[in-house]
mmCIF file with all atom_site columns, C-alpha atoms in Angstrom:
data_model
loop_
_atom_site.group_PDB
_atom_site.id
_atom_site.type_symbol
_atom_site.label_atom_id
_atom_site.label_alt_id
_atom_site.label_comp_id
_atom_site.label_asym_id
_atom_site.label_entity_id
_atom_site.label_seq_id
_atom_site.pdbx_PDB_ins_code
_atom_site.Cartn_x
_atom_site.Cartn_y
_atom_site.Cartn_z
_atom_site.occupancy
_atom_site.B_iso_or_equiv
_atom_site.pdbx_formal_charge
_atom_site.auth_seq_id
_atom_site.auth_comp_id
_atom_site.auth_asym_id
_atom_site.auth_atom_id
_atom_site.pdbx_PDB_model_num
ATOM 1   C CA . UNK Y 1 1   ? -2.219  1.746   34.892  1.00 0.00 ? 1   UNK Y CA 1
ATOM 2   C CA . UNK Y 1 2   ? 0.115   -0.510  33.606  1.00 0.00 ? 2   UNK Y CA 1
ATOM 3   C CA . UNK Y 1 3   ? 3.980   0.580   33.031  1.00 0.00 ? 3   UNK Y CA 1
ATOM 4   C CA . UNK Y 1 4   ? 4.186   -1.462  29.835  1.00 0.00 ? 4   UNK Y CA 1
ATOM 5   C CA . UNK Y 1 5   ? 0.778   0.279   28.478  1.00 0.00 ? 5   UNK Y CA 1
ATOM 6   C CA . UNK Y 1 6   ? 2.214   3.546   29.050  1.00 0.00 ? 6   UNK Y CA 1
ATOM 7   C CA . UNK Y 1 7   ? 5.642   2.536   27.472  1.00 0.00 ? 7   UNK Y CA 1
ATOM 8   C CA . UNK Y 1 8   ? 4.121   1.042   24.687  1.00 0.00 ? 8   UNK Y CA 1
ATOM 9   C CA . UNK Y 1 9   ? 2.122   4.352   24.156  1.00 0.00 ? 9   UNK Y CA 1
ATOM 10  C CA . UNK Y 1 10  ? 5.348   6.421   24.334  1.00 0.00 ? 10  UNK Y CA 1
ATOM 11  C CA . UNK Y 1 11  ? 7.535   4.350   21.942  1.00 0.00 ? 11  UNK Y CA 1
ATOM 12  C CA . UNK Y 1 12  ? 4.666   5.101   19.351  1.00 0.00 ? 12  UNK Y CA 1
ATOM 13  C CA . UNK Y 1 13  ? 4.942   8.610   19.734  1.00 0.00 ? 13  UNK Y CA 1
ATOM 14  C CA . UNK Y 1 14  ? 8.727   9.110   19.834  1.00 0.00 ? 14  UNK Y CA 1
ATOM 15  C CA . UNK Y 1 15  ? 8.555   6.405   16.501  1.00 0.00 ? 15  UNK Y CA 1
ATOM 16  C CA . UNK Y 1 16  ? 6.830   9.676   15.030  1.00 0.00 ? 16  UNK Y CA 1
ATOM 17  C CA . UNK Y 1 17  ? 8.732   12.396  15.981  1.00 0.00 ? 17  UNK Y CA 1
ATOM 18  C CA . UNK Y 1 18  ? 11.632  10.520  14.500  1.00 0.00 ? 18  UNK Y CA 1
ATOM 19  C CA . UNK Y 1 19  ? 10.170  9.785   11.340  1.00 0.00 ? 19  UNK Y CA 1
ATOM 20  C CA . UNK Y 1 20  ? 8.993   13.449  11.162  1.00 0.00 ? 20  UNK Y CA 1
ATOM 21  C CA . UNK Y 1 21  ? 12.038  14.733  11.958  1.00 0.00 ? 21  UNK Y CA 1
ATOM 22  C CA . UNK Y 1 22  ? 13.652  12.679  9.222   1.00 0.00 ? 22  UNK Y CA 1
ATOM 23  C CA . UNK Y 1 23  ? 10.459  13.283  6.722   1.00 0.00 ? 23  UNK Y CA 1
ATOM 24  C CA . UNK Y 1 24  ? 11.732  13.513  3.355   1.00 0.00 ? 24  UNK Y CA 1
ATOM 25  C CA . UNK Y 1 25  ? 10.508  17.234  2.679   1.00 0.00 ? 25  UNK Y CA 1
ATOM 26  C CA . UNK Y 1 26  ? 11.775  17.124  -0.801  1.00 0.00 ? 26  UNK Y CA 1
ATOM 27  C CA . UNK Y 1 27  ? 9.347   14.863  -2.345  1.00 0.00 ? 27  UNK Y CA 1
ATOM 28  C CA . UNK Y 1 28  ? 6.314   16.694  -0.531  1.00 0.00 ? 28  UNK Y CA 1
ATOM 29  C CA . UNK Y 1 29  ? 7.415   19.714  -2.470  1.00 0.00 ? 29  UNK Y CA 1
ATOM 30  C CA . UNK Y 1 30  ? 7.511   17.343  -5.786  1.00 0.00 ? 30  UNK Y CA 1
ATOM 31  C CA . UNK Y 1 31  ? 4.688   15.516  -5.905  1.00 0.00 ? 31  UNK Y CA 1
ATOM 32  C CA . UNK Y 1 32  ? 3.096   19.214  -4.574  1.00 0.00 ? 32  UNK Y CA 1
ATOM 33  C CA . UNK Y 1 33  ? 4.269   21.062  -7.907  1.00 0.00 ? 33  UNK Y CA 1
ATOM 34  C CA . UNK Y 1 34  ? 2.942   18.147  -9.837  1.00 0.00 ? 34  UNK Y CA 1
ATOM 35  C CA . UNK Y 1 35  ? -0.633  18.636  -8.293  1.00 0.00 ? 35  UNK Y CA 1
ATOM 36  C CA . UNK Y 1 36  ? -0.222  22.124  -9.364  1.00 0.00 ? 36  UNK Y CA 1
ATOM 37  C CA . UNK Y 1 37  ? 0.997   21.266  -13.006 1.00 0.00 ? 37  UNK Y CA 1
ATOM 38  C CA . UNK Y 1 38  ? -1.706  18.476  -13.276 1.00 0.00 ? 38  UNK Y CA 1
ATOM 39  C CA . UNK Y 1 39  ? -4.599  21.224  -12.117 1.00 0.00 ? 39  UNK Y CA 1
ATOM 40  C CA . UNK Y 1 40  ? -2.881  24.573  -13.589 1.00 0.00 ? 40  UNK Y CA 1
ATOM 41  C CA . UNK Y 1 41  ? -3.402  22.753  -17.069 1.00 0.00 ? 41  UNK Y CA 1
ATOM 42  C CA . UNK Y 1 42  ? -7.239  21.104  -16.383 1.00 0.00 ? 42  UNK Y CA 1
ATOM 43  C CA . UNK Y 1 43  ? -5.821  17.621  -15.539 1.00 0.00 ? 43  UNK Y CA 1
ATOM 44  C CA . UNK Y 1 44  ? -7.244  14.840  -13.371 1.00 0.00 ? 44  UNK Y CA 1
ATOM 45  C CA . UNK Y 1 45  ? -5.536  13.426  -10.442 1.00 0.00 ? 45  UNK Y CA 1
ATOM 46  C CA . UNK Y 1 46  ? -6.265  9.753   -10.026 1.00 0.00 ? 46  UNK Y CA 1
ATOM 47  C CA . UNK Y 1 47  ? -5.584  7.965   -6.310  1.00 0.00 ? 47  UNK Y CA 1
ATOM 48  C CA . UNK Y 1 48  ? -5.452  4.283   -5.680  1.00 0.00 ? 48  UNK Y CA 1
ATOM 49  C CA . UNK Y 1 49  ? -4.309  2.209   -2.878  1.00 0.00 ? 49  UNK Y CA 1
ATOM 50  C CA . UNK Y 1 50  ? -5.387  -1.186  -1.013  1.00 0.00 ? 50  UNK Y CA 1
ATOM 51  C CA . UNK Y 1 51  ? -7.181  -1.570  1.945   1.00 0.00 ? 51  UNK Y CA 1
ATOM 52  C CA . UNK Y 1 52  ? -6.908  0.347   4.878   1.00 0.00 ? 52  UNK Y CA 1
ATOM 53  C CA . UNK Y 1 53  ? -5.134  3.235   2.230   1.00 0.00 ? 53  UNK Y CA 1
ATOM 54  C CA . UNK Y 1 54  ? -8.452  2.946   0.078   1.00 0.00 ? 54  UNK Y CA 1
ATOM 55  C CA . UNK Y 1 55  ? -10.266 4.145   3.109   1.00 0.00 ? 55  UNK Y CA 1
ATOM 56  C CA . UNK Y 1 56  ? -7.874  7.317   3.428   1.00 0.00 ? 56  UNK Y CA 1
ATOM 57  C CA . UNK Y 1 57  ? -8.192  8.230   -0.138  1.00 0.00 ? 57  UNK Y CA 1
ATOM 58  C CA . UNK Y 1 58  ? -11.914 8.144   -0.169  1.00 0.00 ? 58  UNK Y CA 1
ATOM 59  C CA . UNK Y 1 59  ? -11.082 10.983  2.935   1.00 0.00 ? 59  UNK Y CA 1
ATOM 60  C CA . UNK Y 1 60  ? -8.574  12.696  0.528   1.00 0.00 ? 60  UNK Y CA 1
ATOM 61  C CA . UNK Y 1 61  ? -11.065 13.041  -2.466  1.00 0.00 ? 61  UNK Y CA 1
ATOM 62  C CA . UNK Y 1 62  ? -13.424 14.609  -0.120  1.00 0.00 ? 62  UNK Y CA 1
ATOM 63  C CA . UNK Y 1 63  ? -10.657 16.963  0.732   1.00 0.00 ? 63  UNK Y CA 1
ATOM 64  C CA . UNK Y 1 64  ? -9.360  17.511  -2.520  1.00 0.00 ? 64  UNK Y CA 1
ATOM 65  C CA . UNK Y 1 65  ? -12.539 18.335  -4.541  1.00 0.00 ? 65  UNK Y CA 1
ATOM 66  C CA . UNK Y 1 66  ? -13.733 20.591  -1.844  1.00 0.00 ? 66  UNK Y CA 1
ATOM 67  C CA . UNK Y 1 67  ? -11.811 22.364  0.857   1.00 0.00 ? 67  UNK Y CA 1
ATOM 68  C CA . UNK Y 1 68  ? -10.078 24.116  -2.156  1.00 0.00 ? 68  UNK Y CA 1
ATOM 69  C CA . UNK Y 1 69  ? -12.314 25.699  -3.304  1.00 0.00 ? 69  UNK Y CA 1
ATOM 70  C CA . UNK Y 1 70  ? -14.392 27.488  -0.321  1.00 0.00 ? 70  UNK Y CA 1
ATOM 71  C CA . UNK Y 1 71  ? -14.033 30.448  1.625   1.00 0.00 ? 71  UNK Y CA 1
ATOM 72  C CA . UNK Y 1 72  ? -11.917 30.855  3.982   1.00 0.00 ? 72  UNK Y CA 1
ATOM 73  C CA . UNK Y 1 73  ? -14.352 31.020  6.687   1.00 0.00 ? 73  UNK Y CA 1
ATOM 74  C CA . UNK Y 1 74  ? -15.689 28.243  5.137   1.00 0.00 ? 74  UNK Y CA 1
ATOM 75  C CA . UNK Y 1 75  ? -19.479 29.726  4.688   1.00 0.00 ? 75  UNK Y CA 1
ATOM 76  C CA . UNK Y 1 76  ? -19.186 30.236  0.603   1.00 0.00 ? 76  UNK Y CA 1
ATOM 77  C CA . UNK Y 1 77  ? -17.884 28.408  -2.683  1.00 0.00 ? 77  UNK Y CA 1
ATOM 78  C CA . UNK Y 1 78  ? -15.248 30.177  -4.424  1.00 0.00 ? 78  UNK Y CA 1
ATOM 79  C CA . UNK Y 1 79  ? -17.009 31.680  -7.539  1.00 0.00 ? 79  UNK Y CA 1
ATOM 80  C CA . UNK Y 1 80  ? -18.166 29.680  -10.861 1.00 0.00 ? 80  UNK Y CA 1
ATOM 81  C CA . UNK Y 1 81  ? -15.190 30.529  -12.709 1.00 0.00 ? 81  UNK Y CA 1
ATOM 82  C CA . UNK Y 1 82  ? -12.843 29.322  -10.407 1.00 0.00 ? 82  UNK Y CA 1
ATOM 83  C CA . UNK Y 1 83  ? -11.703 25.825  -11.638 1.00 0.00 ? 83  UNK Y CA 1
ATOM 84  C CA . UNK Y 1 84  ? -11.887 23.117  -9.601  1.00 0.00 ? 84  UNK Y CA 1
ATOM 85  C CA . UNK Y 1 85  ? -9.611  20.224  -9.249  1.00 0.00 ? 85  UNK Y CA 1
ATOM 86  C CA . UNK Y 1 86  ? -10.678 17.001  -10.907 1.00 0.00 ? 86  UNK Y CA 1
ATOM 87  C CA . UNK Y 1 87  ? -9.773  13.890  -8.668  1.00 0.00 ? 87  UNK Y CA 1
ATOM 88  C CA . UNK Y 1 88  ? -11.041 10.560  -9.473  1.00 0.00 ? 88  UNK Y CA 1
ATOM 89  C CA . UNK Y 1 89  ? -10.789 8.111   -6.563  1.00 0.00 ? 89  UNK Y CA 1
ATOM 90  C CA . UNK Y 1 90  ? -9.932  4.805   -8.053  1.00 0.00 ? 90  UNK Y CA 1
ATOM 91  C CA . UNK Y 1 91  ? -11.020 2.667   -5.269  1.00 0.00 ? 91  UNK Y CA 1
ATOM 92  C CA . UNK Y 1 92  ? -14.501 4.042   -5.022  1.00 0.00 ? 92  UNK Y CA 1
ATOM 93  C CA . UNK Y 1 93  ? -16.716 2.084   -6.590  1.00 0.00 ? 93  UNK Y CA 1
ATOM 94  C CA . UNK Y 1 94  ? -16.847 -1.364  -5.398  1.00 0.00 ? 94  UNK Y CA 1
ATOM 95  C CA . UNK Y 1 95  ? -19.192 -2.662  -8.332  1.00 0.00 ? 95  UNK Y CA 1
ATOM 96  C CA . UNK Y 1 96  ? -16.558 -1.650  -10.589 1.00 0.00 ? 96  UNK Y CA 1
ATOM 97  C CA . UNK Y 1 97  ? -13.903 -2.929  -8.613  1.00 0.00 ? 97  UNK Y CA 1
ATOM 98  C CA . UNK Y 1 98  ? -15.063 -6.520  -8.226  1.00 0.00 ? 98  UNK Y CA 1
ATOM 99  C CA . UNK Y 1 99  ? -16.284 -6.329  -11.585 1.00 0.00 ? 99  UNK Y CA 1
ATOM 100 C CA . UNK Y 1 100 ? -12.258 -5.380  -12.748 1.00 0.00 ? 100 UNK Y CA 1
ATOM 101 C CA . UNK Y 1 101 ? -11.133 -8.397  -10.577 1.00 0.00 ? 101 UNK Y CA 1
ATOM 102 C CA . UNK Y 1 102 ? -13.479 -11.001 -11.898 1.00 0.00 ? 102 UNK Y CA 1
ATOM 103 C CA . UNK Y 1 103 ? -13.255 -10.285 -15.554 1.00 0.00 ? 103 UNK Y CA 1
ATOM 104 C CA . UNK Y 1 104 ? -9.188  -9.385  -15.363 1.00 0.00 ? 104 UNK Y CA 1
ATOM 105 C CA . UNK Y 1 105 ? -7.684  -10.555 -12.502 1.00 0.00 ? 105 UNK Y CA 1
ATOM 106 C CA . UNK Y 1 106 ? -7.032  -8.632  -9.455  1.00 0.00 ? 106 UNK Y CA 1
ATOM 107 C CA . UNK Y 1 107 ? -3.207  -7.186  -10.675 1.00 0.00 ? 107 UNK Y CA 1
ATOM 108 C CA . UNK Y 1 108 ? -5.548  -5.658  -13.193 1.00 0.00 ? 108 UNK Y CA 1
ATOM 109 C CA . UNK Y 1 109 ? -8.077  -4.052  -11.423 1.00 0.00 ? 109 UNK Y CA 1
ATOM 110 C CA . UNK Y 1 110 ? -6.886  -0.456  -11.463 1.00 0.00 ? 110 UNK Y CA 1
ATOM 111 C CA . UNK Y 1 111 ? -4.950  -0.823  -14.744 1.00 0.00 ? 111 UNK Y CA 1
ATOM 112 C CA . UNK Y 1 112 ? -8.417  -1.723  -16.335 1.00 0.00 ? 112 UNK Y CA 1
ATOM 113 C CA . UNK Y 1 113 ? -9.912  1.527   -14.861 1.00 0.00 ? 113 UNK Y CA 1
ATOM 114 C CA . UNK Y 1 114 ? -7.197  3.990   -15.600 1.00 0.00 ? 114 UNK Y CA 1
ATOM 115 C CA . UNK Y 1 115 ? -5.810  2.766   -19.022 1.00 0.00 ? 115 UNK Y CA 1
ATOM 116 C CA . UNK Y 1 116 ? -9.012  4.039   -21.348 1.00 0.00 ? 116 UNK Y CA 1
ATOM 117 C CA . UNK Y 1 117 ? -8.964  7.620   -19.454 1.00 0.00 ? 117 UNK Y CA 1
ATOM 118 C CA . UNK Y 1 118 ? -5.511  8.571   -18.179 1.00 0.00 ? 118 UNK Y CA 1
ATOM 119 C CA . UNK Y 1 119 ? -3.151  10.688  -20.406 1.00 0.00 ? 119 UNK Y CA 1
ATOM 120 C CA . UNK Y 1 120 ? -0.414  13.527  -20.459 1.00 0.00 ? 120 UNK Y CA 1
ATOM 121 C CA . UNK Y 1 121 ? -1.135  15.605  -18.435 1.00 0.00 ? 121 UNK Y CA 1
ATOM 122 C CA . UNK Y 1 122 ? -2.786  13.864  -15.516 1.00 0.00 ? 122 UNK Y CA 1
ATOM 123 C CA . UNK Y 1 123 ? -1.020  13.186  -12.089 1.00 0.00 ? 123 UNK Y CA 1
ATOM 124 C CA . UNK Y 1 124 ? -1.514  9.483   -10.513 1.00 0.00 ? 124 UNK Y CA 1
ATOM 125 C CA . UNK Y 1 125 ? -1.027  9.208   -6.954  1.00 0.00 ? 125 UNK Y CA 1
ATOM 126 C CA . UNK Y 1 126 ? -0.639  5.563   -5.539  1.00 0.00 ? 126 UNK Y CA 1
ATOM 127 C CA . UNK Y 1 127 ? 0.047   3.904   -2.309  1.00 0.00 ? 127 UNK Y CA 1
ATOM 128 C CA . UNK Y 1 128 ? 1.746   0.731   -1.428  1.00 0.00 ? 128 UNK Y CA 1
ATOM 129 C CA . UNK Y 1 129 ? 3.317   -0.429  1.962   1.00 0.00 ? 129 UNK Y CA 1
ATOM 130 C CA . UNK Y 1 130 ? 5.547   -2.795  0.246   1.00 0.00 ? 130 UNK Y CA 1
ATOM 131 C CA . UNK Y 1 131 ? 5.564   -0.684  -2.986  1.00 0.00 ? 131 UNK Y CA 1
ATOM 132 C CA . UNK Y 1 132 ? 5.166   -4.083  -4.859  1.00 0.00 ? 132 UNK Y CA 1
ATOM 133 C CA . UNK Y 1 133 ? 1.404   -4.990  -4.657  1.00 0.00 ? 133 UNK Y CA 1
ATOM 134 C CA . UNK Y 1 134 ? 0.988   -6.070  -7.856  1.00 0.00 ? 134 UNK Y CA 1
ATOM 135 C CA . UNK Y 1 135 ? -1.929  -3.633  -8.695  1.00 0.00 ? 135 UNK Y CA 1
ATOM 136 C CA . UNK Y 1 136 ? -0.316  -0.359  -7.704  1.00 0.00 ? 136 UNK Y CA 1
ATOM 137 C CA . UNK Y 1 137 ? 2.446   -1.241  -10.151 1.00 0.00 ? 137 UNK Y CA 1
ATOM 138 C CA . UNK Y 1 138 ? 0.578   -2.313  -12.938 1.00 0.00 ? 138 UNK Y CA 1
ATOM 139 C CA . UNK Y 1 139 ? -1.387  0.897   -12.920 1.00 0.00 ? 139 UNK Y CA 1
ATOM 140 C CA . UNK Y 1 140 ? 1.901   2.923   -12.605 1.00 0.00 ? 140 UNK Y CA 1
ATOM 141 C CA . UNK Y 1 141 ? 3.002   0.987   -15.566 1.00 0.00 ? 141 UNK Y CA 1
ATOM 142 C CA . UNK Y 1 142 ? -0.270  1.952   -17.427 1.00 0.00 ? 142 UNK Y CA 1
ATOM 143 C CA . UNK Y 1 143 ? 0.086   5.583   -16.469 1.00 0.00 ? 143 UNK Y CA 1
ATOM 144 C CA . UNK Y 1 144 ? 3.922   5.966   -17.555 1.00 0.00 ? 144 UNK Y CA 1
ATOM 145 C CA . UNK Y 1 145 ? 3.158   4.766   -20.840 1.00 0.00 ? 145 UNK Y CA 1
ATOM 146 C CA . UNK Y 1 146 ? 0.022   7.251   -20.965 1.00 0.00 ? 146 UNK Y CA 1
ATOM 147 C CA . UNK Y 1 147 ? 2.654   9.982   -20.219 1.00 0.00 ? 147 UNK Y CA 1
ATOM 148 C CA . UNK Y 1 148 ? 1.058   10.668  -16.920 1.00 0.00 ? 148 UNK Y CA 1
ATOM 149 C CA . UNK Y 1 149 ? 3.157   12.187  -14.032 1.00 0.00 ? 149 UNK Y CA 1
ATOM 150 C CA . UNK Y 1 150 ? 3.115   9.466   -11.823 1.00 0.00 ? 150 UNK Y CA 1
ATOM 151 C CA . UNK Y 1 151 ? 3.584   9.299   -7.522  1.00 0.00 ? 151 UNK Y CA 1
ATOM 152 C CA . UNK Y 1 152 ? 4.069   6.531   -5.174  1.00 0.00 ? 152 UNK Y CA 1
ATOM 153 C CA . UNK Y 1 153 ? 4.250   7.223   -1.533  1.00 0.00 ? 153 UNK Y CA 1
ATOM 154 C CA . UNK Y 1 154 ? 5.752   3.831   0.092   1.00 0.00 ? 154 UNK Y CA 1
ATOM 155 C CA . UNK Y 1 155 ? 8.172   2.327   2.596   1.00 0.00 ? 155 UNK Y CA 1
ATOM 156 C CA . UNK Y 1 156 ? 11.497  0.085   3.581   1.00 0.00 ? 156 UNK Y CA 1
ATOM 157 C CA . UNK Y 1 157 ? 13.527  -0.048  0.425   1.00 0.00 ? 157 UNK Y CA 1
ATOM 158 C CA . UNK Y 1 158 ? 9.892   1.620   -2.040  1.00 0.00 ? 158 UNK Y CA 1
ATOM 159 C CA . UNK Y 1 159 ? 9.972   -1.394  -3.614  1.00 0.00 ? 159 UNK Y CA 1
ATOM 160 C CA . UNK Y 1 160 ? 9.083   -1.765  -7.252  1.00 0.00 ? 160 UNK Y CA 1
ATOM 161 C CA . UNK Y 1 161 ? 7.361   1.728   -7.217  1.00 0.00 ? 161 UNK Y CA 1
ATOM 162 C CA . UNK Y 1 162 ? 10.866  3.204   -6.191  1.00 0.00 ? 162 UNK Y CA 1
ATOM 163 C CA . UNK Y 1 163 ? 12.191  2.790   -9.654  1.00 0.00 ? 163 UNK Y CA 1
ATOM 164 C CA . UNK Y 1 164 ? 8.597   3.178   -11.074 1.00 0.00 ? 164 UNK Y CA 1
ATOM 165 C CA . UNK Y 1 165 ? 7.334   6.625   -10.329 1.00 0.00 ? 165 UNK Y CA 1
ATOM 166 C CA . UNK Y 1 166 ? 8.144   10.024  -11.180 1.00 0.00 ? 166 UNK Y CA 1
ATOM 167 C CA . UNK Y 1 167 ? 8.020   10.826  -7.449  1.00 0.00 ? 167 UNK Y CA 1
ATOM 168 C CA . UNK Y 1 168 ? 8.684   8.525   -4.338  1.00 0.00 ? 168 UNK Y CA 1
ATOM 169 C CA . UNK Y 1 169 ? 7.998   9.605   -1.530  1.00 0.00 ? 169 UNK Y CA 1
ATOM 170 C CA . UNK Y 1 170 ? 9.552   6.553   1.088   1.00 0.00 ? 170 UNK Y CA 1
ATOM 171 C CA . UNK Y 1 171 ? 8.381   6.970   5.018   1.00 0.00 ? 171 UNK Y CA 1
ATOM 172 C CA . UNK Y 1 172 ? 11.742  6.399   6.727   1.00 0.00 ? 172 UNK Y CA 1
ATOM 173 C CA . UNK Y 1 173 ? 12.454  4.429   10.267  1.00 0.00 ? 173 UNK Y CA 1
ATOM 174 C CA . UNK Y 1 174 ? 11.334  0.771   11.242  1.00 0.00 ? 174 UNK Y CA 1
ATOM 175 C CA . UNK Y 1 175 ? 9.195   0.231   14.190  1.00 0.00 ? 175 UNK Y CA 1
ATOM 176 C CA . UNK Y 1 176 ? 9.155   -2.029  17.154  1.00 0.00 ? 176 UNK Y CA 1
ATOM 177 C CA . UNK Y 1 177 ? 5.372   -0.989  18.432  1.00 0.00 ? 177 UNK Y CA 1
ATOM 178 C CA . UNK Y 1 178 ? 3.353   -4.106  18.789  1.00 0.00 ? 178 UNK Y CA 1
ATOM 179 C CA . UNK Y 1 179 ? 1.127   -4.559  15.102  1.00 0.00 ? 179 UNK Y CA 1
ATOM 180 C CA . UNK Y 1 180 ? 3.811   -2.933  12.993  1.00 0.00 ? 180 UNK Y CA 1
ATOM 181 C CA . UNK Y 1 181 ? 6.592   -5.471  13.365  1.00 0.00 ? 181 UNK Y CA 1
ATOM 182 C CA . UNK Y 1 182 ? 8.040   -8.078  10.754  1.00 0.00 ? 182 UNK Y CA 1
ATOM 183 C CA . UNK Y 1 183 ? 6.642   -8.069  7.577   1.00 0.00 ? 183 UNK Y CA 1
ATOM 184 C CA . UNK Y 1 184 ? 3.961   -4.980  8.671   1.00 0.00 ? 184 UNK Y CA 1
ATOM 185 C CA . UNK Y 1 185 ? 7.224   -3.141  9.930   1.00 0.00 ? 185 UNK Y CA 1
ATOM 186 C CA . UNK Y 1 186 ? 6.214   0.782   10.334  1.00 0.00 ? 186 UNK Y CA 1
ATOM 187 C CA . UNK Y 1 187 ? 2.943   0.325   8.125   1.00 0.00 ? 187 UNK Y CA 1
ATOM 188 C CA . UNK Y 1 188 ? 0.962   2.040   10.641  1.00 0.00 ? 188 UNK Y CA 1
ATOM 189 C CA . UNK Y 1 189 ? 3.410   5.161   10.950  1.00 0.00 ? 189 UNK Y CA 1
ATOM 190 C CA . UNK Y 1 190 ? 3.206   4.797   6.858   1.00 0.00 ? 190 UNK Y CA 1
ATOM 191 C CA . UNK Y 1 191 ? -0.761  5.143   7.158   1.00 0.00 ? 191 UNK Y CA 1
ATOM 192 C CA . UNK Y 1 192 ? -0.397  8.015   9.042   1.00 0.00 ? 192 UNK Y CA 1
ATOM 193 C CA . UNK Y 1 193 ? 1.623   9.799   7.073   1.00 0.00 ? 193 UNK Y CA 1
ATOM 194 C CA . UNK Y 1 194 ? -0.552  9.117   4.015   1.00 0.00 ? 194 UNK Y CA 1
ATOM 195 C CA . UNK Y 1 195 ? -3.538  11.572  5.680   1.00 0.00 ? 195 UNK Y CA 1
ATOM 196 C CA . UNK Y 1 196 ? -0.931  14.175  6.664   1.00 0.00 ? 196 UNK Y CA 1
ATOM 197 C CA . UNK Y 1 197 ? 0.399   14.216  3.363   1.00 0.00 ? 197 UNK Y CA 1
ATOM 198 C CA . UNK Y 1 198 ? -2.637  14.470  1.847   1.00 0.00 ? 198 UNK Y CA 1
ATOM 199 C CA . UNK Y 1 199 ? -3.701  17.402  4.207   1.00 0.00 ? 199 UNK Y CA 1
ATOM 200 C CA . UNK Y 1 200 ? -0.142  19.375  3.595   1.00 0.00 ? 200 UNK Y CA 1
ATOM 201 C CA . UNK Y 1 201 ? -1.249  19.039  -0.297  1.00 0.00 ? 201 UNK Y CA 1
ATOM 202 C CA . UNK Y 1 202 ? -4.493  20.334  0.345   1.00 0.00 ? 202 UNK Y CA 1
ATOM 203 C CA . UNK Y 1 203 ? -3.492  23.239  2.458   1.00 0.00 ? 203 UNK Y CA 1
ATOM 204 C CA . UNK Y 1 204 ? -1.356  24.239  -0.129  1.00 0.00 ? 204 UNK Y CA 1
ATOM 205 C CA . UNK Y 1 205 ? -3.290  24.155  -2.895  1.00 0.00 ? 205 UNK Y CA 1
ATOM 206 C CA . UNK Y 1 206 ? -6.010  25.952  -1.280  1.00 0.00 ? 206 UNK Y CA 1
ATOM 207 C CA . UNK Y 1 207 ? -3.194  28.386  -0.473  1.00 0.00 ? 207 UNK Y CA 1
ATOM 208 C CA . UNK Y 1 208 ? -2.988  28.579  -4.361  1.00 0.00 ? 208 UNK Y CA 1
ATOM 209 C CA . UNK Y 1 209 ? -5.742  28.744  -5.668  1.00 0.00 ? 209 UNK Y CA 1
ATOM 210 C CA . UNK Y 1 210 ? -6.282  31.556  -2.944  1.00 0.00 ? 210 UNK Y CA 1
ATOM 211 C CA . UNK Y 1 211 ? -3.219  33.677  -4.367  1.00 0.00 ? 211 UNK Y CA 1
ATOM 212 C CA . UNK Y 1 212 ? -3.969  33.721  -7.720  1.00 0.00 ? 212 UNK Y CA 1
ATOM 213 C CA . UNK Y 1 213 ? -7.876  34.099  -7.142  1.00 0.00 ? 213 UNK Y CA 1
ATOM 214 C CA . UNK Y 1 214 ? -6.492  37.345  -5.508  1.00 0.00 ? 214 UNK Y CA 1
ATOM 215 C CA . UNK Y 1 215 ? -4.536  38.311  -8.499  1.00 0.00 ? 215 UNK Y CA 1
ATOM 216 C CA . UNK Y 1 216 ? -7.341  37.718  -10.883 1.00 0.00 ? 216 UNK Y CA 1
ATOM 217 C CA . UNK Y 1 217 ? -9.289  40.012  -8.891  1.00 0.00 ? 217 UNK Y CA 1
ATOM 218 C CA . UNK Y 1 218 ? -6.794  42.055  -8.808  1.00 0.00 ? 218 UNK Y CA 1
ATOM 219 C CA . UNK Y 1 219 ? -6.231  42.457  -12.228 1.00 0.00 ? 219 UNK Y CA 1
ATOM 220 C CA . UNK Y 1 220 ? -9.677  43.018  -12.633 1.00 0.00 ? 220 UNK Y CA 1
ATOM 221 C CA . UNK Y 1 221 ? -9.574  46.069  -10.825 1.00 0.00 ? 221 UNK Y CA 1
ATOM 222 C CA . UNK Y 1 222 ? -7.125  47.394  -12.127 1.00 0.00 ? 222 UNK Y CA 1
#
């Protein structure tokens, strides 16, 4: 085995710890008590992102409509009654997509989707390495002027989204692992973080919607 392989392997890994050590805890708890605003008061939560970040949103929609809202144990739905969260993945459909970029440009293609649907009340959640791809901020654009709460998770300096969103959430550190250099500097310790953010909001949700499905019972009894 080569010395360099294992190196390489262990300057990834200590890259993490030091970015979770320096996580920026705050703006977990934020964009957190937003989800529960935007779902305590029957809003949707739309999620957009390019490319290898579509791909982890499709995973967090599956997470978000679902785990929820079943049984601990995991062998049940919650009852009827219990609301469920509405979460639209924006970068879903592909026909609609291409259709968005052919007709409007491709700056345009998840303004176009959002703008006739998103209002007060709703939560968007977008991701951008740079924080300046041009589509992310147009649709955080749309949904500010919708009086949505809006969320960018990004990196370096955030980027146009820094000054845009509600909530930033900005992975800290730089990297010097081979792929993630240069321009692409820490984007693969930023993709990470994306799923384990989106699994800390989904814990605690379903720790939520636990608690007060408790006290309703509760209640009830009484």
């Amino acid at each position: 085995m080569s010395p360099r392989l294992v190196d390489d392997i262990r300057l990834y890994l200590a890259e993490q710890r030091a970015i979770l050590d320096a996580f920026p805890v705050a703006a977990v708890a934020a964009v957190a008590d937003a989800l529960f605003a935007a779902y305590d008061r029957g809003g949707t939560v739309y999620a957009l992102g390019n490319g290898g970040n579509a791909g982890t949103i499709d995973h967090a929609c599956c997470d978000f409509k679902l785990h929820p809202f079943v049984s601990e144990d995991k062998t049940r739905p919650l009852p009827a009654h219990i609301r469920r969260l509405s979460f639209v993945n924006l970068c879903g459909s592909p026909a609609e997509l291409t259709a968005a970029v052919n007709d409007l440009g491709p700056e345009n293609m998840y303004a176009a989707l959002l703008e006739p649907v998103v209002g007060a009340g709703d939560l968007v959640m977008a991701y951008s390495g740079s924080g300046d791809s041009p589509n992310v901020v147009r649709a955080l654009e749309v949904a500010a002027a919708a009086g949505a709460t809006t969320f960018a998770m990004t990196k370096g300096d955030g980027g146009r989204c820094r000054a845009l969103a509600d909530i930033c959430l900005i992975v800290p550190g730089s990297s010097r692992f081979p792929g993630q250099t240069g321009r692409n500097d820490n984007n693969f310790h930023f993709e990470d973080n994306i799923l384990s953010l989106n699994h800390m909001l989904v814990g605690l949700l379903k720790q939520r919607v636990a608690a007060s499905t408790s006290a309703a019972a509760a209640d009830r009894e009484g």
